Each structure stands twice: as structure tokens, then as C-alpha cells.
Amino acid sequence: MSFPISNTIDLFDRRIIDALRENGRMPVTELAGRVGLSKTPCQMRLKRLIAEGFILGFRAVTDPAKLDLDHIAFTEVKLSDTREAALAEFRQAVLKIPEVEECHMLASHFDYLLKVRTSDIRRYREVLGERISSLPHVASTSTFVVMETIRDAGM
């Protein structure tokens, strides 16, 4: 089924998105009740939100400690070259490092901020030394180790 592209959402769409951000496994009948719609219109809206790219996918939220991945470090990365070709090389290469959970380009005294999740500081040191520092055009890095997580958007 194809939907006309609208690129706008209304209050019901926002309610659907908010409810699914809390629980992406919610059955459509429960979702419909929460947002104040009957099942069929809710299901049609959900399909449209997915087709239009408002909802990109669904994933499992895991417990990092149980997976032995509760060490978080934020790494500032300064590049030696910030022309578009160099930025593209860096972006492509950083996507190949599974320990890098997030990568953000910033307007700052450094170019990128990486969220790196590992089992412990030793593993982080390996990832930093062997993988991050050897990414294309990396001039320098600086690390901030997380001591406690108060709120995490992924959880």
C-alpha cells in the first residue's frame, strides 16, 4: 500500500510516536486505545508514519551491564583536514567501529564527539589506540570517562 507523502503530522500521529517511543512492542489495539483512535485508523497512520520515515524502525533496549558493556567514554576527535572529502572518509570509517555507539559532528574546538561503549577501561584503551586514533585524518583525541549515568536516551 502506498501513502501520499505529507511530511506533516498531527496530534494523533505525535501520540502514536510518543507511545511507541515508550514501548515499541505495543499491540496496535492497545496503541489505538492510548491515542484515542479505533484500530484500523491507528494501523493506517502507523503504516504511513513508517512509510514517510517518521518512524525508522524498532529495536530492543538492552541492559549494558548484563552484556558486560557498561563502560562509557566520550571521545573528542580533532581532525587534521576538514574538507568534505576528509570528512566523508572519517564518517565512513567510524561506522565500521562497533564500539562507537554515537558519532556527532560539532561546531566546537574539536570536530566530532563519539560515545564509545566497552566492557572496561582496558578495552576502551585498545579501541582508542587501535581503531579510533587510526581513523582517517585524526589529529588528536581527548577522553571523558563516565562515572555514572543518570539518564540515557537509549534506555
GROMACS .gro file of C-alpha atoms in nm:
model
  155
    1MET     CA    1   0.000   0.000   0.000
    2SER     CA    2   0.142   0.342  -0.088
    3PHE     CA    3   0.068   0.658   0.102
    4PRO     CA    4   0.081   1.014  -0.025
    5ILE     CA    5   0.383   1.188   0.125
    6SER     CA    6   0.268   1.464   0.358
    7ASN     CA    7   0.575   1.541   0.575
    8THR     CA    8   0.339   1.679   0.837
    9ILE     CA    9   0.197   1.507   1.137
   10ASP     CA   10  -0.095   1.591   1.360
   11LEU     CA   11  -0.169   1.536   1.729
   12PHE     CA   12  -0.274   1.172   1.678
   13ASP     CA   13   0.048   1.098   1.489
   14ARG     CA   14   0.252   1.256   1.768
   15ARG     CA   15   0.067   1.049   2.027
   16ILE     CA   16   0.139   0.732   1.828
   17ILE     CA   17   0.509   0.819   1.808
   18ASP     CA   18   0.529   0.908   2.178
   19ALA     CA   19   0.356   0.585   2.282
   20LEU     CA   20   0.584   0.373   2.061
   21ARG     CA   21   0.895   0.550   2.194
   22GLU     CA   22   0.790   0.423   2.538
   23ASN     CA   23   0.705   0.072   2.417
   24GLY     CA   24   0.773  -0.023   2.055
   25ARG     CA   25   0.617  -0.367   2.105
   26MET     CA   26   0.276  -0.233   2.200
   27PRO     CA   27  -0.003  -0.414   2.012
   28VAL     CA   28  -0.198  -0.194   1.771
   29THR     CA   29  -0.520  -0.238   1.969
   30GLU     CA   30  -0.352  -0.108   2.285
   31LEU     CA   31  -0.183   0.172   2.088
   32ALA     CA   32  -0.517   0.273   1.937
   33GLY     CA   33  -0.676   0.291   2.282
   34ARG     CA   34  -0.389   0.501   2.420
   35VAL     CA   35  -0.406   0.756   2.140
   36GLY     CA   36  -0.785   0.774   2.113
   37LEU     CA   37  -0.841   0.606   1.776
   38SER     CA   38  -1.000   0.284   1.662
   39LYS     CA   39  -0.771   0.004   1.544
   40THR     CA   40  -0.793   0.048   1.165
   41PRO     CA   41  -0.722   0.425   1.151
   42CYS     CA   42  -0.441   0.378   1.402
   43GLN     CA   43  -0.289   0.099   1.196
   44MET     CA   44  -0.314   0.309   0.878
   45ARG     CA   45  -0.146   0.603   1.050
   46LEU     CA   46   0.129   0.377   1.184
   47LYS     CA   47   0.198   0.239   0.834
   48ARG     CA   48   0.207   0.593   0.694
   49LEU     CA   49   0.446   0.713   0.967
   50ILE     CA   50   0.678   0.425   0.881
   51ALA     CA   51   0.647   0.477   0.503
   52GLU     CA   52   0.717   0.851   0.535
   53GLY     CA   53   1.022   0.793   0.754
   54PHE     CA   54   0.893   0.943   1.078
   55ILE     CA   55   0.942   0.601   1.237
   56LEU     CA   56   1.270   0.449   1.121
   57GLY     CA   57   1.248   0.114   1.295
   58PHE     CA   58   1.207  -0.076   1.617
   59ARG     CA   59   1.479  -0.216   1.842
   60ALA     CA   60   1.538  -0.397   2.166
   61VAL     CA   61   1.654  -0.191   2.463
   62THR     CA   62   1.918  -0.395   2.642
   63ASP     CA   63   2.089  -0.382   2.980
   64PRO     CA   64   2.453  -0.287   2.911
   65ALA     CA   65   2.571  -0.417   3.249
   66LYS     CA   66   2.429  -0.764   3.182
   67LEU     CA   67   2.603  -0.762   2.843
   68ASP     CA   68   2.933  -0.653   3.004
   69LEU     CA   69   2.920  -0.322   2.818
   70ASP     CA   70   2.872  -0.072   3.096
   71HIS     CA   71   3.191   0.130   3.045
   72ILE     CA   72   3.114   0.454   2.858
   73ALA     CA   73   3.364   0.709   2.738
   74PHE     CA   74   3.307   1.021   2.533
   75THR     CA   75   3.589   1.089   2.292
   76GLU     CA   76   3.655   1.427   2.134
   77VAL     CA   77   3.817   1.391   1.793
   78LYS     CA   78   4.007   1.670   1.619
   79LEU     CA   79   4.076   1.614   1.250
   80SER     CA   80   4.381   1.734   1.059
   81ASP     CA   81   4.170   1.804   0.749
   82THR     CA   82   3.809   1.921   0.745
   83ARG     CA   83   3.748   1.943   0.374
   84GLU     CA   84   3.444   1.749   0.258
   85ALA     CA   85   3.640   1.452   0.119
   86ALA     CA   86   3.823   1.408   0.452
   87LEU     CA   87   3.501   1.434   0.650
   88ALA     CA   88   3.340   1.171   0.427
   89GLU     CA   89   3.637   0.936   0.476
   90PHE     CA   90   3.618   0.979   0.852
   91ARG     CA   91   3.239   0.926   0.862
   92GLN     CA   92   3.261   0.610   0.651
   93ALA     CA   93   3.541   0.463   0.864
   94VAL     CA   94   3.390   0.543   1.204
   95LEU     CA   95   3.074   0.350   1.110
   96LYS     CA   96   3.286   0.033   1.100
   97ILE     CA   97   3.377   0.050   1.470
   98PRO     CA   98   3.103  -0.134   1.661
   99GLU     CA   99   3.206   0.013   1.998
  100VAL     CA  100   3.118   0.363   1.872
  101GLU     CA  101   2.753   0.395   1.972
  102GLU     CA  102   2.712   0.755   1.861
  103CYS     CA  103   2.910   0.997   1.648
  104HIS     CA  104   2.825   1.365   1.627
  105MET     CA  105   2.989   1.641   1.422
  106LEU     CA  106   3.003   1.956   1.633
  107ALA     CA  107   3.070   2.325   1.596
  108SER     CA  108   3.342   2.338   1.861
  109HIS     CA  109   3.717   2.341   1.913
  110PHE     CA  110   3.709   1.974   1.808
  111ASP     CA  111   3.526   1.818   1.515
  112TYR     CA  112   3.348   1.505   1.640
  113LEU     CA  113   3.219   1.366   1.968
  114LEU     CA  114   3.199   0.988   1.993
  115LYS     CA  115   3.012   0.784   2.253
  116VAL     CA  116   3.213   0.466   2.297
  117ARG     CA  117   3.080   0.166   2.492
  118THR     CA  118   3.314  -0.114   2.601
  119SER     CA  119   3.348  -0.371   2.879
  120ASP     CA  120   3.613  -0.178   3.074
  121ILE     CA  121   3.887   0.086   3.054
  122ARG     CA  122   4.139  -0.164   2.913
  123ARG     CA  123   3.913  -0.246   2.621
  124TYR     CA  124   3.842   0.124   2.570
  125ARG     CA  125   4.216   0.191   2.556
  126GLU     CA  126   4.250  -0.076   2.285
  127VAL     CA  127   3.965   0.070   2.081
  128LEU     CA  128   4.105   0.421   2.118
  129GLY     CA  129   4.462   0.324   2.035
  130GLU     CA  130   4.400   0.072   1.759
  131ARG     CA  131   4.078   0.189   1.596
  132ILE     CA  132   3.980   0.549   1.673
  133SER     CA  133   4.329   0.701   1.660
  134SER     CA  134   4.391   0.535   1.324
  135LEU     CA  135   4.074   0.666   1.162
  136PRO     CA  136   4.142   0.884   0.856
  137HIS     CA  137   4.263   1.238   0.936
  138VAL     CA  138   4.257   1.206   1.317
  139ALA     CA  139   4.499   1.461   1.459
  140SER     CA  140   4.416   1.425   1.829
  141THR     CA  141   4.166   1.283   2.075
  142SER     CA  142   4.057   1.360   2.428
  143THR     CA  143   3.859   1.126   2.652
  144PHE     CA  144   3.596   1.176   2.921
  145VAL     CA  145   3.507   0.862   3.118
  146VAL     CA  146   3.152   0.832   3.251
  147MET     CA  147   3.134   0.765   3.622
  148GLU     CA  148   2.754   0.740   3.650
  149THR     CA  149   2.467   0.752   3.403
  150ILE     CA  150   2.167   0.945   3.529
  151ARG     CA  151   1.963   0.933   3.209
  152ASP     CA  152   2.031   0.758   2.881
  153ALA     CA  153   1.809   0.810   2.576
  154GLY     CA  154   1.879   0.452   2.467
  155MET     CA  155   1.732   0.306   2.785
   0.00000   0.00000   0.00000
